[in-house]
Amino acid sequence: MQISSMPLGYNHPAMLEALGDPVNQKIIANRPALGVFPGKDWPNRLKDVLLKKEFAPPGLSHITTMMCGSCSNENAFKNIFIWYAEKQRQRAPFTKEEIESCMINQIPGSPRYSIMSFKGSFHGRTLGVLSTTHSKYIHKMDIPAFDWPIASFPEYKYPLEENVRENKHEDKRCLAEVEELFEKYKNEKKIPVAGVIIEPIQAEGGDNHASPEFFQELQRVTRKHGAALLIDEVQTGGGPTGKMWCHEHFNLDTPPDVMTFSKKMQMGGYYHLEDLKPKLSYRVFNTWMGDPGKVILLEAIIKTIKKENLLDRVTRVGDYVLKHLMDMQKEHSATISAVRGRGTFIAFNCASPEMRDNIIKKLATRGIQTGGCGSQAVRLRPALTFTERHADIFLDALRSVLRK
Ligand SMILES: Cc1ncc(COP(=O)(O)O)c(CNc2csc(C(=O)O)c2)c1O
């Protein structure tokens, strides 16, 4: 639903009621330049809504608000580069050479640092993050890119329970590649890796999952090499996997250094450790730096998630859909395979890209909106309010399409 950005469906009463409040109307009508004129209430709004303990990603107590997913990742990269440079500088002041060289995009002021990403990832289409996006060539063609390291994301065999050994081996293969790239970019290429960006489930790239163990070990390797771990929850965040944040399923040793969000949150931004906050102001800045009007909508969303127990519903309805899709997979094994998902963040593969496109088209003629991702996956991105009744409508339509 709207590329996974509609948490409560259309015209939810809680959202419309919030917009009807005259106090909120004035907030929406008078959008501030938050970086310089935040208004006295803004810190409390952040504390009461975005940093609320039961909602914020565990262990991340700082936040920088933005506008969309791309600009959140772009600016999170800047936090990471500034953090990394400050570590090298060991609190020394900027040198004259750094100041003069950065003005003409040269080292040492413009350092040759890099961000490691993964094949199949999607982190946005703006210039910096586009060097960490690797899902479709058409996103990248004709645009200059940084020579930054790109590791393999695990490619699992399904069903998972019948391929435990192979998939564990795949985790190890990919983690070994990450280690090699850290060394190569530091010692050979002289473009040290300052950060690693990864989606908890690669969405645009094909709903590619990796094990909690993979993410736990990735965090250890990243820390060992003195880099920051950025988990991109733009598409997985806000509840569709049954937890507010997908990485909560991974029981990481410690919180990620940075976690970006957007879509269902109605605004962009990133939570981060205090260490990742630049020491000087104005280093990560733009006119708006977020939008108090969107926090009004988000507040209504959070209240509704709590009041209607929507995370439990997502888990319950997601399990219901997965069970029925697994049954369908047995009956139509020549057509669909690799049924997978967390909560209602669900996907399955089709035998070919053409078949996938055909199934999406036929579902659409039955009033069912699904999406394609990767080369031959169909993905579901329903609102958090999705119930078994809605699921039955989808499942009946898919059964009739598969029987044709
Ligand atoms: C994991 C992840 N990270 C960052 C982004 C970029 O967010 P926006 O800039 O589009 O708000 C996205 C955006 N998702 C997206 C779906 S279709 C699409 C496109 O540009 O075609 C973009 C994302 O899924």
XYZ file of C-alpha atoms and ligand atoms in Angstrom:
428
model
C 0.000 0.000 0.000
C 1.659 3.180 -1.379
C 5.022 1.393 -1.514
C 4.681 0.261 2.102
C 4.081 3.788 3.447
C 0.465 3.515 4.668
C 0.378 2.075 8.230
C -3.379 2.466 8.916
C -4.865 2.298 5.440
C -6.844 5.221 4.025
C -8.751 7.822 6.070
C -8.298 6.141 9.457
C -10.494 8.076 11.956
C -7.525 8.641 14.290
C -5.633 10.455 11.521
C -8.605 12.551 10.419
C -9.419 13.476 14.028
C -5.833 14.662 14.622
C -6.057 16.857 11.526
C -9.346 18.310 12.758
C -7.770 19.731 15.917
C -7.324 23.553 15.504
C -4.036 23.449 17.472
C -2.692 20.850 15.042
C -3.938 22.861 12.074
C -1.763 25.782 13.136
C 1.242 23.452 13.555
C 0.698 22.065 10.055
C 0.110 25.504 8.562
C 3.315 26.985 9.991
C 6.112 24.586 9.062
C 9.306 25.698 10.907
C 12.957 25.573 9.847
C 13.619 23.170 12.712
C 17.412 23.431 12.523
C 17.300 27.097 13.603
C 13.751 27.780 14.839
C 12.563 24.515 16.388
C 9.984 26.073 18.704
C 10.084 25.479 22.466
C 7.894 22.364 22.251
C 9.935 20.468 19.652
C 12.259 18.638 22.122
C 9.185 17.433 24.033
C 7.490 16.329 20.822
C 10.535 14.226 19.980
C 10.682 12.801 23.526
C 6.921 12.106 23.729
C 6.505 10.566 20.279
C 9.649 9.424 18.451
C 11.817 8.701 21.511
C 9.039 7.059 23.502
C 10.678 3.984 25.113
C 8.028 1.491 23.958
C 8.425 2.697 20.364
C 11.988 3.819 19.706
C 14.497 1.137 18.689
C 15.935 -0.336 21.929
C 19.133 1.389 23.069
C 19.047 4.306 20.615
C 18.387 7.555 22.484
C 19.291 10.166 19.887
C 17.360 11.104 16.753
C 17.793 13.308 13.703
C 14.578 13.910 11.766
C 14.500 14.265 7.985
C 12.036 14.097 5.097
C 12.389 10.833 3.139
C 14.317 7.584 3.087
C 17.021 8.738 0.687
C 17.805 11.939 2.576
C 17.815 9.996 5.847
C 20.436 7.592 4.523
C 22.375 10.423 2.853
C 22.627 12.390 6.085
C 23.256 9.298 8.208
C 26.277 8.677 5.956
C 27.498 12.162 6.839
C 27.130 11.465 10.574
C 29.161 8.288 10.045
C 31.920 10.017 8.027
C 32.194 12.858 10.571
C 32.353 10.303 13.433
C 35.022 8.296 11.604
C 37.116 11.398 10.777
C 36.879 12.660 14.374
C 38.275 9.303 15.536
C 41.274 9.660 13.159
C 41.782 13.318 14.167
C 41.696 12.425 17.884
C 39.986 15.727 18.765
C 42.727 17.823 17.066
C 41.430 21.015 15.399
C 40.983 21.143 11.593
C 44.337 21.835 9.905
C 44.823 24.602 7.332
C 45.479 21.901 4.734
C 42.175 20.136 5.565
C 40.245 23.401 5.342
C 41.747 24.432 2.002
C 41.680 20.963 0.393
C 38.009 20.222 1.222
C 36.968 23.366 -0.619
C 38.183 21.776 -3.860
C 37.051 18.231 -3.041
C 40.592 16.973 -2.360
C 42.160 14.934 0.451
C 42.757 15.285 3.366
C 39.757 17.606 3.900
C 37.570 15.492 1.594
C 38.721 12.049 2.760
C 38.461 8.932 0.628
C 36.245 7.015 3.036
C 33.673 4.436 1.918
C 30.371 2.813 2.929
C 30.065 -0.941 2.387
C 26.760 -2.181 0.980
C 25.363 -5.450 -0.358
C 24.393 -6.794 -3.785
C 20.618 -6.546 -4.218
C 20.257 -3.619 -1.806
C 18.158 -0.490 -2.179
C 18.954 2.590 -0.074
C 17.658 5.433 -2.274
C 18.305 7.181 -5.579
C 20.078 10.390 -4.551
C 23.749 10.678 -5.483
C 25.547 9.328 -2.390
C 23.195 6.522 -1.416
C 22.875 5.516 -5.065
C 26.419 4.105 -4.765
C 24.991 1.730 -2.134
C 21.871 0.807 -4.171
C 22.254 -2.288 -6.362
C 18.768 -3.540 -7.285
C 18.057 -2.285 -10.828
C 20.478 -0.905 -13.432
C 17.973 1.737 -14.538
C 18.343 3.442 -11.145
C 22.099 3.832 -11.702
C 22.738 4.166 -15.440
C 24.546 7.435 -16.446
C 25.061 8.555 -12.813
C 28.644 8.753 -11.458
C 29.264 6.387 -8.551
C 31.800 5.967 -5.747
C 34.126 2.942 -5.860
C 32.807 1.587 -2.539
C 32.813 -2.084 -1.481
C 29.817 -4.291 -2.332
C 29.506 -7.606 -0.491
C 27.213 -10.545 -1.249
C 23.965 -10.784 0.708
C 23.099 -14.370 1.702
C 21.076 -16.261 -0.924
C 19.203 -18.986 0.915
C 17.758 -22.268 -0.300
C 14.099 -22.825 0.671
C 12.409 -24.364 2.598
C 14.782 -23.104 5.292
C 14.224 -26.079 7.605
C 15.417 -28.458 4.880
C 18.549 -26.406 4.057
C 19.983 -25.436 7.449
C 23.549 -26.584 6.721
C 23.709 -24.989 3.247
C 22.309 -21.689 4.512
C 24.705 -21.582 7.474
C 27.520 -22.092 4.986
C 26.105 -19.248 2.884
C 26.170 -16.949 5.931
C 29.841 -17.814 6.489
C 30.674 -17.238 2.804
C 29.155 -13.765 2.836
C 30.729 -12.800 6.168
C 34.147 -13.909 4.885
C 33.609 -11.613 1.892
C 32.796 -8.707 4.235
C 36.074 -9.298 6.108
C 38.054 -9.456 2.846
C 36.492 -6.201 1.619
C 37.324 -4.401 4.871
C 40.987 -5.424 4.464
C 41.155 -4.748 0.711
C 39.609 -1.270 0.930
C 41.841 -0.315 3.846
C 45.172 -1.728 2.673
C 45.001 -1.911 -1.144
C 42.441 0.667 -2.257
C 43.176 3.113 0.596
C 39.449 3.862 0.832
C 38.800 2.679 4.397
C 35.259 1.543 5.225
C 33.696 3.991 7.712
C 30.300 2.299 7.767
C 28.235 -0.674 6.624
C 24.637 -0.193 5.449
C 22.219 -3.110 5.275
C 18.457 -3.732 5.175
C 17.140 -6.302 7.710
C 15.213 -7.782 4.754
C 16.335 -6.627 1.298
C 13.019 -5.358 -0.065
C 13.444 -3.912 -3.576
C 16.125 -6.531 -4.220
C 13.622 -9.373 -3.833
C 12.583 -9.756 -0.172
C 15.895 -11.460 0.605
C 16.135 -12.648 4.211
C 19.222 -13.368 6.319
C 19.463 -15.110 9.686
C 19.752 -13.363 13.066
C 23.130 -15.096 13.365
C 24.297 -13.425 10.134
C 23.382 -9.967 11.466
C 24.907 -10.664 14.896
C 28.212 -11.667 13.288
C 28.075 -8.774 10.788
C 27.824 -6.361 13.723
C 30.862 -8.005 15.403
C 32.956 -7.833 12.205
C 31.934 -4.209 11.552
C 32.874 -3.207 15.107
C 36.184 -5.116 14.874
C 37.109 -2.981 11.860
C 36.170 0.288 13.595
C 33.212 0.996 11.297
C 29.594 1.939 12.109
C 26.625 -0.348 11.397
C 23.672 1.423 9.764
C 20.478 -0.634 9.571
C 18.109 0.751 6.953
C 14.541 0.197 8.229
C 12.908 2.558 5.734
C 10.752 -0.262 4.324
C 10.837 -2.856 7.163
C 10.295 -0.348 9.991
C 7.077 0.870 11.585
C 5.561 -2.534 12.379
C 5.058 -4.719 9.247
C 7.241 -7.567 10.599
C 5.327 -7.788 13.881
C 7.850 -5.688 15.803
C 8.237 -1.925 15.460
C 11.708 -2.522 14.010
C 12.664 -5.637 12.068
C 16.187 -5.788 13.545
C 14.561 -6.452 16.943
C 14.052 -10.013 15.685
C 17.863 -10.437 15.522
C 18.850 -10.096 19.205
C 21.979 -8.140 18.286
C 24.743 -7.926 20.942
C 24.234 -4.148 21.090
C 22.037 -1.580 19.296
C 23.107 -0.668 15.752
C 25.090 2.587 15.590
C 22.465 4.148 13.309
C 18.992 3.082 12.142
C 17.151 4.961 9.399
C 13.374 5.113 8.941
C 10.713 6.678 6.687
C 7.563 5.399 4.802
C 5.093 4.149 7.474
C 6.581 6.713 9.907
C 5.228 9.483 7.617
C 8.595 11.265 7.846
C 12.239 10.369 7.462
C 15.070 10.340 9.958
C 17.477 8.198 11.895
C 18.028 7.048 15.458
C 21.649 6.866 16.518
C 24.086 6.422 19.395
C 25.295 9.612 21.095
C 28.789 8.983 19.624
C 27.366 9.512 16.149
C 26.131 13.031 16.970
C 28.511 15.598 15.380
C 30.361 17.675 18.000
C 29.846 20.895 15.992
C 26.397 22.180 15.055
C 25.266 22.823 11.433
C 27.308 19.910 10.106
C 24.199 17.897 9.233
C 21.598 20.478 8.264
C 18.900 21.553 5.844
C 16.034 24.016 5.902
C 13.310 21.823 7.391
C 15.136 18.953 9.191
C 11.817 17.150 9.515
C 8.204 18.232 9.921
C 6.160 18.735 13.142
C 3.013 18.271 11.048
C 4.042 14.695 10.270
C 4.737 14.055 13.967
C 1.030 14.780 14.567
C 0.131 11.989 12.140
C 2.777 9.677 13.600
C 1.458 10.289 17.113
C -2.020 9.225 15.956
C -0.498 6.146 14.305
C 1.439 5.114 17.419
C -1.639 5.552 19.618
C -3.654 3.399 17.207
C -0.963 0.697 17.011
C -1.131 0.491 20.800
C -4.915 0.824 21.192
C -5.735 -1.768 18.484
C -2.789 -4.088 19.329
C -1.728 -3.880 15.697
C 1.710 -5.502 16.177
C 0.038 -8.631 17.599
C -2.428 -8.497 14.717
C 0.410 -8.259 12.160
C 2.060 -11.341 13.687
C -1.212 -13.301 13.866
C -2.439 -12.405 10.376
C 1.063 -12.818 8.903
C 1.283 -16.373 10.279
C -2.190 -17.047 8.885
C -1.195 -15.870 5.391
C 2.139 -17.743 5.467
C 0.400 -20.996 6.455
C -2.051 -20.757 3.546
C 0.681 -19.727 1.093
C 2.785 -22.725 2.198
C -0.219 -24.982 1.410
C -0.649 -23.275 -1.984
C 3.074 -23.695 -2.677
C 2.681 -27.480 -2.233
C -0.312 -27.537 -4.601
C 1.315 -25.274 -7.226
C 5.000 -26.098 -6.785
C 5.683 -25.511 -10.504
C 4.468 -21.928 -10.207
C 5.316 -20.548 -6.763
C 8.131 -21.291 -4.320
C 10.237 -19.917 -1.460
C 7.271 -18.565 0.530
C 8.810 -16.357 3.232
C 8.143 -13.469 5.556
C 8.060 -11.902 8.978
C 4.657 -10.602 10.071
C 2.814 -9.457 6.946
C 6.109 -8.522 5.245
C 5.648 -11.535 2.992
C 6.844 -12.659 -0.439
C 7.018 -15.697 -2.682
C 8.949 -16.476 -5.895
C 7.393 -17.323 -9.256
C 8.902 -19.681 -11.814
C 9.894 -16.768 -14.084
C 9.801 -12.943 -14.188
C 7.080 -13.164 -16.872
C 4.968 -15.441 -14.671
C 5.469 -13.072 -11.760
C 4.336 -10.064 -13.799
C 1.364 -12.050 -15.080
C 0.260 -13.042 -11.555
C 0.502 -9.420 -10.375
C -1.574 -8.268 -13.367
C -4.258 -10.937 -12.823
C -4.473 -10.141 -9.082
C -4.892 -6.467 -9.978
C -7.867 -7.309 -12.225
C -9.370 -8.898 -9.096
C -8.799 -5.703 -7.113
C -5.737 -7.004 -5.276
C -2.658 -4.734 -5.221
C 0.628 -6.635 -4.823
C 4.117 -5.647 -5.931
C 7.052 -7.198 -7.700
C 10.557 -7.150 -6.237
C 13.806 -8.676 -7.366
C 13.674 -10.647 -10.605
C 10.701 -12.915 -9.851
C 9.243 -12.296 -6.398
C 5.762 -11.098 -5.502
C 5.646 -9.068 -2.271
C 2.814 -8.130 0.039
C 2.883 -4.790 1.873
C -0.551 -4.457 3.496
C -1.367 -1.843 6.133
C -0.942 -2.896 9.770
C -4.757 -2.985 10.034
C -4.902 -5.991 7.620
C -7.064 -8.782 9.109
C -7.802 -12.419 8.290
C -10.893 -11.229 6.417
C -8.711 -9.128 4.092
C -6.229 -12.018 3.875
C -8.962 -14.408 2.733
C -9.892 -12.054 -0.088
C -6.242 -12.044 -1.236
C -5.788 -15.815 -0.804
C -9.006 -16.634 -2.696
C -7.927 -14.355 -5.546
C -4.456 -15.932 -5.677
C -5.952 -19.441 -5.663
C -8.181 -18.550 -8.606
C -5.228 -17.010 -10.499
C -3.035 -20.080 -9.870
C -5.779 -22.432 -11.025
C -6.051 -20.689 -14.422
C 15.072 0.130 2.231
C 14.881 1.475 1.589
N 15.762 2.466 1.867
C 15.622 3.698 1.312
C 14.592 3.978 0.437
C 14.459 5.391 -0.151
O 13.349 6.012 0.400
P 12.656 7.201 -0.397
O 13.751 8.184 -0.723
O 12.022 6.597 -1.629
O 11.660 7.763 0.582
C 13.643 2.988 0.129
C 12.533 3.336 -0.826
N 11.759 2.287 -1.361
C 11.390 2.332 -2.653
C 10.505 1.480 -3.174
S 10.301 1.710 -4.835
C 11.428 2.958 -4.865
C 11.828 3.647 -6.104
O 12.522 4.680 -5.964
O 11.509 3.126 -7.184
C 11.912 3.213 -3.606
C 13.790 1.705 0.707
O 12.918 0.710 0.439
